[in-house]
Amino acid sequence: MKARIEDGNSSTVALQNGLELVRRLSDEGPMTSEELAQSLSLRSDTTAKLLKTLEMHGFVEPARFAKRFQPGRMAGTLSEKFLGDTPVTDIVRPVLQALADQHDGIGTLVVADRDEALLLVTCSGPTRQNAHECHVGSTYPLPFTAGGHALLFTMHNAADEPIAERGYNEVETRALEESFAFFCASGCFRTPLPECDLLLLGAPLHLSNAVLALELAVPTGSSASQDTTAAVKDLLAAVELIQRKCSTLGVRYLEDS
């Protein structure tokens, strides 16, 4: 933990404390003003003023629950630049392509963009080139996909507030509850897409400067293999491999921070 910065002129100190505040939200997820003040050893009124200024400029924004704050759109832009300046996408792409080929599915790397999942990398298996259309830059509401579920439960601790009290409609709430129950049993989130004959599996991928998730869409039609267990195992192995490679190259993820 970094102690409060006390040297230098007031504007420099405010800037440094503000940057540290945004970094802490990126590393540890949504926090209240009091939690941030305690974490950064700042006065409560100082933290409140910093949050107000940062929110005004888009670097933080109110989270959905419990009077918490999370990184805002401007911080998300910085995270995208972080991703572009690191080997993360280069590491992910071959691993994701191998996963998509193995299960004849569609693999994607997604990052949270407000209430949506933004696709950063997409790889298709041999016969899936035209199925379940998705491309880099596409966005989907977080409650609609397994990767979105992984992002939601990474950004918002499931123990903080019951899913039923999070403001989702009945269909979204039921899907999230079922997906989270599957995660507790397997380590992956799941969302069926019966209209596309696909099952979406998602798992969180933690980096120090961004919340990411891997998603694998596997076919579920009559001619498809129904071995979901193998797909879950291979998706989790892909996450572990990517995190290990990122660690080797100096790209930290949350467990190491």
Coordinates of N, CA and C in Angstrom, one line a residue:
M1 N 0.8 -1.2 0.0 CA 0.0 0.0 0.0 C 0.9 1.2 0.0
K2 N 0.5 2.2 -0.9 CA 1.3 3.4 -0.9 C 0.7 4.4 0.1
A3 N 1.5 5.0 0.9 CA 1.1 6.0 1.9 C 0.7 7.3 1.1
R4 N 0.0 8.2 1.8 CA -0.4 9.5 1.3 C 0.8 10.2 0.8
I5 N 0.7 10.9 -0.3 CA 1.8 11.7 -0.9 C 1.8 13.1 -0.2
E6 N 2.8 13.5 0.4 CA 2.8 14.7 1.2 C 3.7 15.8 0.7
D7 N 4.7 15.4 -0.1 CA 5.7 16.4 -0.6 C 5.2 17.0 -1.9
G8 N 5.8 18.2 -2.2 CA 5.5 18.9 -3.5 C 4.3 19.8 -3.3
N9 N 4.0 20.6 -4.4 CA 3.0 21.6 -4.3 C 1.6 20.9 -4.3
S10 N 0.5 21.6 -4.0 CA -0.8 21.0 -3.8 C -1.3 20.4 -5.1
S11 N -1.1 21.0 -6.2 CA -1.7 20.5 -7.5 C -1.0 19.2 -7.9
T12 N 0.3 19.1 -7.6 CA 1.1 17.9 -8.0 C 0.6 16.8 -7.0
V13 N 0.5 17.1 -5.8 CA 0.0 16.1 -4.8 C -1.4 15.6 -5.2
A14 N -2.3 16.5 -5.5 CA -3.6 16.1 -5.9 C -3.6 15.2 -7.1
L15 N -2.8 15.5 -8.1 CA -2.7 14.7 -9.3 C -2.2 13.3 -9.0
Q16 N -1.1 13.2 -8.2 CA -0.5 11.9 -7.9 C -1.5 11.1 -7.1
N17 N -2.2 11.7 -6.1 CA -3.2 11.0 -5.3 C -4.4 10.5 -6.2
G18 N -4.8 11.4 -7.2 CA -5.8 11.0 -8.1 C -5.5 9.8 -9.0
L19 N -4.2 9.8 -9.5 CA -3.8 8.7 -10.3 C -3.7 7.4 -9.5
E20 N -3.3 7.6 -8.2 CA -3.2 6.4 -7.4 C -4.6 5.9 -7.0
L21 N -5.6 6.8 -6.9 CA -6.9 6.4 -6.6 C -7.5 5.6 -7.8
V22 N -7.3 6.1 -9.0 CA -7.8 5.4 -10.2 C -7.1 4.0 -10.4
R23 N -5.8 4.0 -10.1 CA -5.1 2.7 -10.1 C -5.6 1.7 -9.1
R24 N -6.0 2.2 -7.9 CA -6.5 1.3 -6.9 C -7.9 0.7 -7.3
L25 N -8.7 1.5 -7.9 CA -10.0 1.0 -8.4 C -9.8 0.0 -9.5
S26 N -8.8 0.3 -10.4 CA -8.5 -0.7 -11.5 C -8.0 -2.0 -10.9
D27 N -7.2 -1.9 -9.9 CA -6.6 -3.1 -9.4 C -7.5 -4.0 -8.5
E28 N -8.4 -3.3 -7.7 CA -9.1 -3.9 -6.7 C -10.6 -3.9 -6.9
G29 N -11.1 -3.3 -7.9 CA -12.5 -3.2 -8.2 C -13.2 -2.1 -7.4
P30 N -14.5 -2.0 -7.6 CA -15.3 -0.9 -7.0 C -15.1 -0.7 -5.5
M31 N -15.0 0.5 -5.1 CA -14.8 0.8 -3.6 C -15.6 2.0 -3.3
T32 N -16.0 2.1 -2.0 CA -16.6 3.4 -1.5 C -15.6 4.4 -1.2
S33 N -16.0 5.7 -1.0 CA -15.1 6.8 -0.8 C -14.4 6.5 0.5
E34 N -15.0 6.0 1.5 CA -14.4 5.7 2.8 C -13.3 4.6 2.7
E35 N -13.6 3.5 1.9 CA -12.7 2.4 1.6 C -11.4 3.0 0.9
L36 N -11.7 3.9 0.0 CA -10.5 4.4 -0.8 C -9.7 5.3 0.2
A37 N -10.3 6.1 1.0 CA -9.6 6.9 1.9 C -8.7 6.1 2.8
Q38 N -9.3 5.0 3.4 CA -8.5 4.1 4.2 C -7.4 3.4 3.5
S39 N -7.7 3.0 2.3 CA -6.7 2.2 1.5 C -5.5 3.1 1.1
L40 N -5.8 4.4 0.9 CA -4.7 5.3 0.4 C -4.2 6.2 1.5
S41 N -4.7 6.0 2.7 CA -4.3 6.8 3.9 C -4.5 8.3 3.6
L42 N -5.7 8.6 3.1 CA -6.1 10.0 2.8 C -7.2 10.4 3.7
R43 N -7.4 11.7 4.0 CA -8.5 12.2 4.7 C -9.8 11.9 3.9
S44 N -10.9 11.7 4.6 CA -12.2 11.4 4.0 C -12.6 12.6 3.1
D45 N -12.5 13.8 3.6 CA -12.9 15.0 2.7 C -12.0 15.1 1.5
T46 N -10.7 14.8 1.6 CA -9.8 14.9 0.5 C -10.2 13.9 -0.6
T47 N -10.5 12.7 -0.1 CA -10.9 11.6 -1.0 C -12.2 12.0 -1.7
A48 N -13.1 12.5 -1.0 CA -14.4 12.9 -1.6 C -14.2 14.0 -2.7
K49 N -13.4 15.0 -2.4 CA -13.1 16.0 -3.4 C -12.4 15.4 -4.7
L50 N -11.4 14.5 -4.4 CA -10.8 13.9 -5.6 C -11.8 13.1 -6.4
L51 N -12.6 12.4 -5.8 CA -13.6 11.6 -6.5 C -14.5 12.5 -7.3
K52 N -15.0 13.6 -6.8 CA -15.8 14.5 -7.5 C -15.1 15.1 -8.7
T53 N -13.8 15.4 -8.6 CA -13.1 16.0 -9.7 C -12.9 14.9 -10.8
L54 N -12.5 13.7 -10.3 CA -12.2 12.6 -11.3 C -13.5 12.2 -12.0
E55 N -14.6 12.2 -11.3 CA -15.9 11.9 -11.9 C -16.3 12.9 -13.0
M56 N -16.0 14.2 -12.6 CA -16.3 15.3 -13.6 C -15.6 15.1 -14.9
H57 N -14.4 14.6 -14.8 CA -13.6 14.4 -16.0 C -13.6 13.0 -16.6
G58 N -14.5 12.2 -16.1 CA -14.7 10.8 -16.7 C -13.7 9.8 -16.3
F59 N -12.9 10.0 -15.2 CA -11.9 9.0 -14.8 C -12.5 8.0 -13.8
V60 N -13.5 8.4 -13.1 CA -14.2 7.5 -12.3 C -15.7 7.7 -12.5
E61 N -16.5 6.7 -12.1 CA -18.0 6.9 -12.2 C -18.6 6.0 -11.1
P62 N -19.8 6.4 -10.7 CA -20.5 5.5 -9.7 C -20.7 4.1 -10.2
A63 N -20.4 3.1 -9.4 CA -20.7 1.8 -9.7 C -22.2 1.5 -9.5
R64 N -22.7 0.3 -9.9 CA -24.1 0.1 -9.9 C -24.6 -0.1 -8.4
F65 N -23.7 -0.5 -7.5 CA -24.2 -0.9 -6.2 C -23.4 -0.3 -5.1
A66 N -24.2 -0.1 -4.0 CA -23.6 0.2 -2.6 C -22.7 1.4 -2.6
K67 N -23.0 2.5 -3.3 CA -22.3 3.7 -3.3 C -20.8 3.6 -3.5
R68 N -20.5 2.7 -4.4 CA -19.1 2.5 -4.8 C -18.8 3.2 -6.1
F69 N -17.5 3.4 -6.3 CA -17.0 4.0 -7.5 C -16.1 3.0 -8.3
Q70 N -16.1 3.1 -9.6 CA -15.3 2.3 -10.5 C -14.6 3.2 -11.5
P71 N -13.6 2.6 -12.2 CA -13.0 3.4 -13.3 C -14.0 3.9 -14.3
G72 N -13.9 5.1 -14.8 CA -14.8 5.7 -15.8 C -14.3 5.4 -17.2
R73 N -15.0 6.1 -18.2 CA -14.7 5.9 -19.6 C -13.3 6.3 -19.9
M74 N -12.8 7.5 -19.3 CA -11.5 7.9 -19.6 C -10.4 6.9 -19.1
A75 N -10.7 6.3 -18.0 CA -9.8 5.3 -17.4 C -9.8 4.1 -18.3
G76 N -11.0 3.8 -18.9 CA -11.1 2.7 -19.8 C -10.3 2.9 -21.1
T77 N -10.3 4.2 -21.5 CA -9.5 4.5 -22.7 C -8.0 4.3 -22.4
L78 N -7.6 4.6 -21.2 CA -6.2 4.4 -20.8 C -5.9 2.9 -20.7
S79 N -6.9 2.1 -20.3 CA -6.8 0.7 -20.2 C -6.6 0.1 -21.6
E80 N -7.4 0.6 -22.6 CA -7.3 0.2 -24.0 C -5.9 0.5 -24.5
K81 N -5.3 1.6 -24.2 CA -4.0 2.0 -24.6 C -3.0 1.0 -24.0
F82 N -3.2 0.7 -22.7 CA -2.4 -0.2 -22.0 C -2.4 -1.6 -22.7
L83 N -3.6 -2.0 -23.1 CA -3.6 -3.3 -23.8 C -2.9 -3.2 -25.2
G84 N -3.0 -2.1 -25.8 CA -2.4 -1.9 -27.1 C -0.9 -1.9 -27.0
D85 N -0.4 -1.4 -25.9 CA 1.1 -1.3 -25.7 C 1.7 -2.4 -25.0
T86 N 1.0 -3.5 -24.8 CA 1.5 -4.7 -24.1 C 1.3 -5.9 -25.0
P87 N 2.0 -7.0 -24.8 CA 1.8 -8.2 -25.6 C 0.6 -9.0 -25.3
V88 N -0.4 -8.5 -24.6 CA -1.5 -9.3 -24.1 C -2.3 -9.9 -25.3
T89 N -2.7 -9.0 -26.3 CA -3.4 -9.6 -27.4 C -2.6 -10.5 -28.3
D90 N -1.3 -10.3 -28.4 CA -0.5 -11.2 -29.1 C -0.3 -12.6 -28.4
I91 N -0.4 -12.5 -27.1 CA -0.3 -13.8 -26.3 C -1.7 -14.5 -26.4
V92 N -2.7 -13.8 -26.3 CA -4.1 -14.4 -26.3 C -4.4 -15.0 -27.6
R93 N -4.1 -14.4 -28.7 CA -4.6 -14.8 -30.0 C -4.3 -16.2 -30.4
P94 N -3.0 -16.7 -30.3 CA -2.7 -18.1 -30.7 C -3.4 -19.1 -29.7
V95 N -3.4 -18.8 -28.5 CA -4.0 -19.7 -27.5 C -5.5 -19.8 -27.8
L96 N -6.2 -18.6 -28.0 CA -7.6 -18.6 -28.3 C -7.9 -19.3 -29.6
Q97 N -7.0 -19.1 -30.6 CA -7.3 -19.8 -31.9 C -7.2 -21.3 -31.8
A98 N -6.2 -21.8 -31.0 CA -6.1 -23.2 -30.8 C -7.3 -23.8 -30.0
L99 N -7.8 -23.0 -29.1 CA -9.0 -23.4 -28.3 C -10.3 -23.5 -29.3
A100 N -10.4 -22.4 -30.1 CA -11.5 -22.4 -31.0 C -11.4 -23.6 -32.0
D101 N -10.2 -23.9 -32.5 CA -10.0 -25.0 -33.5 C -10.4 -26.3 -32.8
Q102 N -9.9 -26.5 -31.6 CA -10.1 -27.8 -30.8 C -11.6 -28.1 -30.7
H103 N -12.4 -27.0 -30.4 CA -13.8 -27.3 -30.1 C -14.7 -26.8 -31.2
D104 N -14.1 -26.4 -32.4 CA -14.9 -25.9 -33.5 C -15.9 -24.8 -33.0
G105 N -15.3 -23.9 -32.2 CA -16.2 -22.9 -31.7 C -15.7 -21.5 -32.0
I106 N -16.0 -20.5 -31.2 CA -15.6 -19.1 -31.4 C -15.0 -18.6 -30.0
G107 N -13.8 -18.2 -30.1 CA -13.2 -17.7 -28.8 C -13.0 -16.2 -28.9
T108 N -13.3 -15.5 -27.8 CA -13.1 -14.1 -27.8 C -12.5 -13.6 -26.5
L109 N -11.8 -12.5 -26.6 CA -11.2 -11.8 -25.4 C -12.1 -10.5 -25.3
V110 N -12.6 -10.3 -24.1 CA -13.5 -9.2 -23.9 C -13.1 -8.3 -22.7
V111 N -13.4 -7.1 -22.7 CA -13.1 -6.1 -21.6 C -14.3 -5.3 -21.3
A112 N -14.5 -4.9 -20.1 CA -15.7 -4.2 -19.7 C -15.6 -2.8 -20.2
D113 N -16.7 -2.3 -20.9 CA -16.8 -0.9 -21.3 C -18.2 -0.4 -20.8
R114 N -18.2 0.2 -19.6 CA -19.4 0.6 -18.9 C -20.2 -0.7 -18.6
D115 N -21.4 -0.8 -19.2 CA -22.3 -1.9 -18.9 C -22.3 -2.9 -20.1
E116 N -21.2 -2.9 -20.9 CA -21.1 -3.8 -22.1 C -19.8 -4.5 -22.1
A117 N -19.8 -5.6 -22.8 CA -18.5 -6.3 -23.0 C -18.0 -6.0 -24.4
L118 N -16.8 -5.4 -24.5 CA -16.2 -5.0 -25.7 C -15.2 -6.1 -26.2
L119 N -15.4 -6.5 -27.5 CA -14.5 -7.6 -28.0 C -13.2 -7.0 -28.5
L120 N -12.1 -7.6 -28.0 CA -10.7 -7.2 -28.3 C -10.1 -8.1 -29.3
V121 N -10.4 -9.4 -29.1 CA -9.8 -10.5 -30.0 C -10.9 -11.5 -30.3
T122 N -11.0 -12.0 -31.5 CA -12.0 -13.0 -31.8 C -11.4 -14.0 -32.7
C123 N -11.5 -15.3 -32.5 CA -11.0 -16.4 -33.3 C -12.1 -17.5 -33.5
S124 N -12.2 -18.0 -34.7 CA -13.2 -18.9 -35.1 C -12.6 -20.3 -35.5
G125 N -13.3 -21.3 -35.1 CA -12.9 -22.7 -35.5 C -13.2 -22.9 -37.0
P126 N -12.8 -24.1 -37.5 CA -12.9 -24.4 -38.9 C -14.2 -24.2 -39.6
T127 N -15.3 -24.5 -38.9 CA -16.6 -24.4 -39.6 C -17.5 -23.3 -39.0
R128 N -16.9 -22.4 -38.2 CA -17.7 -21.4 -37.5 C -17.4 -20.0 -38.0
Q129 N -16.8 -19.9 -39.2 CA -16.5 -18.5 -39.7 C -17.7 -17.6 -39.9
N130 N -18.8 -18.1 -40.2 CA -20.0 -17.3 -40.5 C -21.0 -17.4 -39.4
A131 N -20.7 -18.1 -38.3 CA -21.7 -18.3 -37.3 C -21.6 -17.3 -36.2
H132 N -22.7 -17.0 -35.5 CA -22.7 -16.1 -34.3 C -21.8 -14.9 -34.5
E133 N -22.2 -14.1 -35.5 CA -21.3 -13.0 -36.0 C -20.8 -12.2 -34.8
C134 N -19.5 -12.0 -34.8 CA -18.9 -11.1 -33.9 C -17.5 -10.6 -34.5
H135 N -17.1 -9.4 -34.2 CA -15.9 -8.9 -34.7 C -15.3 -7.9 -33.7
V136 N -14.0 -7.7 -33.8 CA -13.3 -6.8 -32.9 C -14.0 -5.4 -32.9
G137 N -14.3 -4.9 -31.7 CA -15.0 -3.7 -31.6 C -16.5 -3.9 -31.3
S138 N -17.0 -5.1 -31.5 CA -18.4 -5.4 -31.2 C -18.7 -5.2 -29.7
T139 N -19.9 -4.9 -29.3 CA -20.2 -4.8 -27.8 C -21.5 -5.5 -27.6
Y140 N -21.6 -6.1 -26.4 CA -22.8 -6.8 -26.0 C -23.1 -6.4 -24.5
P141 N -24.4 -6.3 -24.1 CA -24.7 -6.0 -22.7 C -24.1 -7.1 -21.8
L142 N -23.5 -6.8 -20.7 CA -22.8 -7.7 -19.8 C -23.7 -8.9 -19.4
P143 N -25.0 -8.7 -19.1 CA -25.8 -9.8 -18.6 C -26.1 -10.8 -19.7
F144 N -25.8 -10.5 -21.0 CA -26.2 -11.4 -22.1 C -25.2 -12.5 -22.5
T145 N -24.0 -12.4 -22.0 CA -22.9 -13.4 -22.4 C -22.2 -13.9 -21.2
A146 N -21.6 -15.1 -21.4 CA -20.8 -15.7 -20.3 C -19.6 -14.8 -20.0
G147 N -18.9 -14.3 -21.0 CA -17.8 -13.4 -20.8 C -18.2 -12.2 -20.0
G148 N -19.4 -11.7 -20.3 CA -20.0 -10.5 -19.6 C -20.2 -10.9 -18.1
H149 N -20.7 -12.1 -17.9 CA -20.9 -12.5 -16.5 C -19.6 -12.6 -15.7
A150 N -18.6 -13.1 -16.4 CA -17.2 -13.1 -15.7 C -16.8 -11.7 -15.4
L151 N -17.0 -10.8 -16.3 CA -16.6 -9.4 -16.0 C -17.5 -8.8 -14.8
L152 N -18.8 -9.1 -14.8 CA -19.6 -8.6 -13.8 C -19.2 -9.0 -12.4
F153 N -19.0 -10.3 -12.3 CA -18.6 -10.9 -11.0 C -17.2 -10.7 -10.6
T154 N -16.4 -10.2 -11.6 CA -15.0 -9.8 -11.2 C -15.1 -8.3 -10.7
M155 N -15.9 -7.5 -11.4 CA -16.0 -6.1 -11.0 C -16.8 -5.9 -9.7
H156 N -17.8 -6.7 -9.5 CA -18.7 -6.6 -8.3 C -18.6 -7.9 -7.6
N157 N -18.1 -7.9 -6.4 CA -18.0 -9.1 -5.6 C -19.4 -9.6 -5.3
A158 N -19.6 -10.9 -5.7 CA -20.9 -11.5 -5.6 C -21.5 -11.5 -4.2
A159 N -20.6 -11.4 -3.2 CA -21.0 -11.4 -1.8 C -21.5 -10.0 -1.3
D160 N -21.2 -9.0 -2.1 CA -21.6 -7.6 -1.7 C -23.1 -7.4 -1.7
E161 N -23.8 -8.0 -2.7 CA -25.2 -7.7 -2.8 C -25.8 -8.9 -3.6
P162 N -27.0 -9.4 -3.2 CA -27.6 -10.5 -3.9 C -27.9 -10.1 -5.3
I163 N -27.8 -11.1 -6.2 CA -28.1 -10.8 -7.7 C -29.5 -10.2 -7.9
A164 N -30.4 -10.7 -7.1 CA -31.8 -10.3 -7.3 C -32.0 -8.8 -7.0
E165 N -31.1 -8.2 -6.2 CA -31.2 -6.8 -5.8 C -30.4 -5.9 -6.7
R166 N -29.9 -6.4 -7.8 CA -29.0 -5.6 -8.6 C -29.7 -4.8 -9.7
G167 N -31.0 -4.9 -9.8 CA -31.7 -4.0 -10.8 C -31.9 -4.6 -12.1
Y168 N -31.6 -5.9 -12.3 CA -31.8 -6.6 -13.6 C -33.3 -7.1 -13.6
N169 N -33.7 -7.3 -14.9 CA -35.1 -7.9 -15.0 C -35.1 -9.4 -14.7
E170 N -36.2 -10.0 -14.7 CA -36.4 -11.3 -14.2 C -35.5 -12.3 -15.0
V171 N -35.6 -12.2 -16.3 CA -34.8 -13.1 -17.2 C -33.3 -12.9 -17.0
E172 N -32.8 -11.7 -16.9 CA -31.4 -11.5 -16.7 C -31.0 -12.0 -15.3
T173 N -31.8 -11.8 -14.3 CA -31.5 -12.2 -12.9 C -31.4 -13.8 -12.9
R174 N -32.3 -14.5 -13.5 CA -32.3 -15.9 -13.5 C -31.1 -16.4 -14.3
A175 N -30.8 -15.8 -15.4 CA -29.6 -16.2 -16.2 C -28.3 -16.0 -15.4
L176 N -28.2 -14.9 -14.7 CA -27.0 -14.6 -13.9 C -26.9 -15.6 -12.7
E177 N -28.0 -15.9 -12.1 CA -28.0 -16.8 -10.9 C -27.6 -18.2 -11.4
E178 N -28.1 -18.7 -12.5 CA -27.7 -20.0 -13.0 C -26.3 -20.0 -13.5
S179 N -25.8 -18.9 -14.1 CA -24.4 -18.9 -14.5 C -23.5 -18.8 -13.4
F180 N -23.8 -18.1 -12.3 CA -23.0 -18.0 -11.1 C -22.9 -19.4 -10.4
A181 N -24.1 -20.1 -10.4 CA -24.1 -21.4 -9.7 C -23.2 -22.4 -10.5
F182 N -23.2 -22.2 -11.8 CA -22.3 -23.1 -12.7 C -20.8 -22.7 -12.4
F183 N -20.6 -21.4 -12.2 CA -19.2 -21.0 -12.0 C -18.7 -21.6 -10.6
C184 N -19.6 -21.6 -9.6 CA -19.2 -22.1 -8.3 C -18.8 -23.6 -8.4
A185 N -19.5 -24.3 -9.3 CA -19.2 -25.7 -9.4 C -18.1 -26.1 -10.4
S186 N -17.8 -25.2 -11.4 CA -16.9 -25.5 -12.4 C -15.7 -24.6 -12.6
G187 N -15.9 -23.3 -12.2 CA -14.9 -22.3 -12.4 C -15.1 -21.5 -13.7
C188 N -16.2 -21.8 -14.4 CA -16.6 -21.0 -15.6 C -18.1 -20.6 -15.5
F189 N -18.4 -19.4 -16.1 CA -19.7 -19.0 -16.3 C -20.3 -19.6 -17.6
R190 N -21.6 -19.7 -17.6 CA -22.2 -20.3 -18.9 C -23.5 -19.6 -19.2
T191 N -23.8 -19.4 -20.5 CA -25.0 -18.8 -21.0 C -25.4 -19.6 -22.3
P192 N -26.5 -20.3 -22.3 CA -27.0 -21.0 -23.5 C -27.6 -20.0 -24.5
L193 N -27.3 -20.2 -25.8 CA -27.9 -19.5 -26.9 C -28.6 -20.5 -27.8
P194 N -29.8 -21.0 -27.4 CA -30.4 -22.1 -28.1 C -30.8 -21.7 -29.6
E195 N -31.1 -20.4 -29.8 CA -31.4 -19.9 -31.1 C -30.2 -20.0 -32.1
C196 N -29.0 -20.1 -31.5 CA -27.8 -20.2 -32.4 C -27.2 -21.6 -32.2
D197 N -27.8 -22.5 -31.5 CA -27.2 -23.8 -31.2 C -25.8 -23.6 -30.6
L198 N -25.6 -22.7 -29.7 CA -24.3 -22.4 -29.1 C -24.5 -22.4 -27.5
L199 N -23.4 -22.7 -26.9 CA -23.3 -22.6 -25.4 C -22.1 -21.7 -25.2
L200 N -22.3 -20.6 -24.5 CA -21.2 -19.7 -24.2 C -20.6 -20.0 -22.8
L201 N -19.3 -20.2 -22.8 CA -18.6 -20.4 -21.5 C -17.6 -19.2 -21.3
G202 N -17.5 -18.7 -20.1 CA -16.7 -17.5 -19.8 C -15.9 -17.7 -18.6
A203 N -14.6 -17.1 -18.6 CA -13.8 -17.2 -17.4 C -13.0 -15.9 -17.3
P204 N -12.9 -15.4 -16.0 CA -12.1 -14.1 -15.9 C -10.6 -14.3 -16.1
L205 N -10.1 -13.2 -16.7 CA -8.6 -13.1 -16.9 C -8.1 -11.8 -16.3
H206 N -7.4 -11.9 -15.2 CA -7.0 -10.8 -14.4 C -5.6 -10.2 -14.8
L207 N -5.6 -8.9 -15.2 CA -4.4 -8.2 -15.4 C -4.5 -7.0 -14.4
S208 N -3.3 -6.4 -14.1 CA -3.3 -5.4 -13.1 C -4.0 -4.1 -13.5
N209 N -4.0 -3.8 -14.8 CA -4.6 -2.6 -15.3 C -5.9 -2.7 -16.0
A210 N -6.5 -3.9 -16.1 CA -7.7 -4.1 -16.8 C -8.4 -5.3 -16.3
V211 N -9.8 -5.3 -16.4 CA -10.5 -6.5 -16.1 C -10.9 -7.2 -17.5
L212 N -10.5 -8.4 -17.7 CA -10.7 -9.1 -19.0 C -11.4 -10.4 -18.7
A213 N -11.9 -11.0 -19.8 CA -12.5 -12.3 -19.7 C -12.3 -13.0 -21.0
L214 N -12.1 -14.4 -21.0 CA -12.1 -15.2 -22.2 C -13.5 -15.8 -22.3
E215 N -14.0 -15.9 -23.5 CA -15.3 -16.6 -23.7 C -15.1 -17.6 -24.9
L216 N -15.7 -18.7 -24.7 CA -15.7 -19.8 -25.8 C -17.1 -20.1 -26.1
A217 N -17.5 -20.0 -27.4 CA -18.9 -20.4 -27.8 C -18.7 -21.7 -28.5
V218 N -19.3 -22.8 -27.9 CA -19.2 -24.1 -28.4 C -20.6 -24.6 -29.0
P219 N -20.6 -25.3 -30.1 CA -21.8 -25.7 -30.7 C -22.6 -26.8 -29.9
T220 N -23.9 -26.7 -29.9 CA -24.7 -27.6 -29.1 C -25.8 -28.3 -30.0
G221 N -25.7 -28.2 -31.3 CA -26.7 -28.9 -32.2 C -26.6 -30.4 -32.1
S222 N -27.5 -31.1 -32.8 CA -27.5 -32.5 -32.8 C -26.2 -33.2 -33.2
S223 N -25.5 -32.5 -34.1 CA -24.3 -33.1 -34.6 C -23.0 -32.7 -33.8
A224 N -23.2 -31.9 -32.8 CA -22.1 -31.4 -32.0 C -21.8 -32.3 -30.8
S225 N -20.6 -32.2 -30.4 CA -20.2 -33.0 -29.2 C -20.8 -32.3 -27.9
Q226 N -21.3 -33.0 -27.0 CA -22.0 -32.5 -25.8 C -21.0 -32.5 -24.6
D227 N -19.7 -32.7 -24.8 CA -18.8 -32.8 -23.7 C -18.4 -31.4 -23.2
T228 N -19.3 -30.8 -22.4 CA -19.1 -29.5 -21.9 C -17.9 -29.5 -20.9
T229 N -17.8 -30.6 -20.2 CA -16.7 -30.7 -19.2 C -15.3 -30.5 -19.8
A230 N -15.1 -31.0 -21.0 CA -13.8 -30.9 -21.7 C -13.6 -29.4 -22.1
A231 N -14.7 -28.8 -22.6 CA -14.6 -27.4 -23.0 C -14.3 -26.5 -21.8
V232 N -14.9 -26.7 -20.7 CA -14.6 -26.0 -19.5 C -13.2 -26.1 -19.1
K233 N -12.7 -27.4 -19.0 CA -11.3 -27.7 -18.7 C -10.3 -27.0 -19.6
D234 N -10.6 -27.0 -20.9 CA -9.7 -26.4 -21.8 C -9.7 -24.9 -21.8
L235 N -10.9 -24.3 -21.5 CA -11.0 -22.8 -21.3 C -10.2 -22.4 -20.1
L236 N -10.3 -23.1 -19.0 CA -9.6 -22.7 -17.8 C -8.1 -22.9 -18.0
A237 N -7.7 -24.0 -18.7 CA -6.3 -24.2 -19.0 C -5.7 -23.0 -19.9
A238 N -6.6 -22.5 -20.8 CA -6.1 -21.4 -21.7 C -5.9 -20.2 -20.8
V239 N -6.8 -19.9 -19.9 CA -6.7 -18.8 -19.0 C -5.4 -18.9 -18.2
E240 N -5.1 -20.0 -17.7 CA -3.9 -20.2 -16.9 C -2.7 -20.0 -17.7
L241 N -2.7 -20.6 -19.0 CA -1.6 -20.4 -19.8 C -1.3 -19.0 -20.2
I242 N -2.4 -18.2 -20.5 CA -2.2 -16.8 -20.8 C -1.7 -16.0 -19.7
Q243 N -2.2 -16.3 -18.5 CA -1.7 -15.6 -17.3 C -0.3 -15.9 -17.0
R244 N 0.1 -17.1 -17.2 CA 1.5 -17.5 -16.9 C 2.4 -16.8 -17.9
K245 N 2.0 -16.8 -19.2 CA 2.8 -16.1 -20.2 C 2.9 -14.6 -19.9
C246 N 1.8 -14.0 -19.5 CA 1.8 -12.6 -19.2 C 2.7 -12.3 -18.0
S247 N 2.7 -13.2 -17.0 CA 3.6 -13.0 -15.9 C 5.0 -13.1 -16.3
T248 N 5.4 -14.0 -17.1 CA 6.7 -14.2 -17.6 C 7.2 -13.0 -18.3
L249 N 6.3 -12.3 -19.0 CA 6.7 -11.1 -19.8 C 6.5 -9.8 -19.0
G250 N 6.2 -10.0 -17.7 CA 6.1 -8.8 -16.9 C 4.7 -8.1 -16.9
V251 N 3.7 -8.7 -17.5 CA 2.4 -8.1 -17.5 C 1.7 -8.7 -16.3
R252 N 1.5 -8.0 -15.2 CA 1.0 -8.5 -14.0 C -0.5 -8.7 -14.0
Y253 N -1.0 -9.7 -13.3 CA -2.4 -9.9 -13.1 C -2.7 -9.8 -11.6
L254 N -4.0 -9.7 -11.3 CA -4.4 -9.3 -9.9 C -3.8 -10.1 -8.8
E255 N -3.7 -11.5 -9.0 CA -3.2 -12.3 -8.0 C -1.7 -12.0 -7.6
D256 N -1.0 -11.3 -8.5 CA 0.4 -11.0 -8.2 C 0.6 -9.5 -7.8
S257 N -0.5 -8.7 -7.7 CA -0.3 -7.3 -7.4 C -0.4 -7.1 -5.9

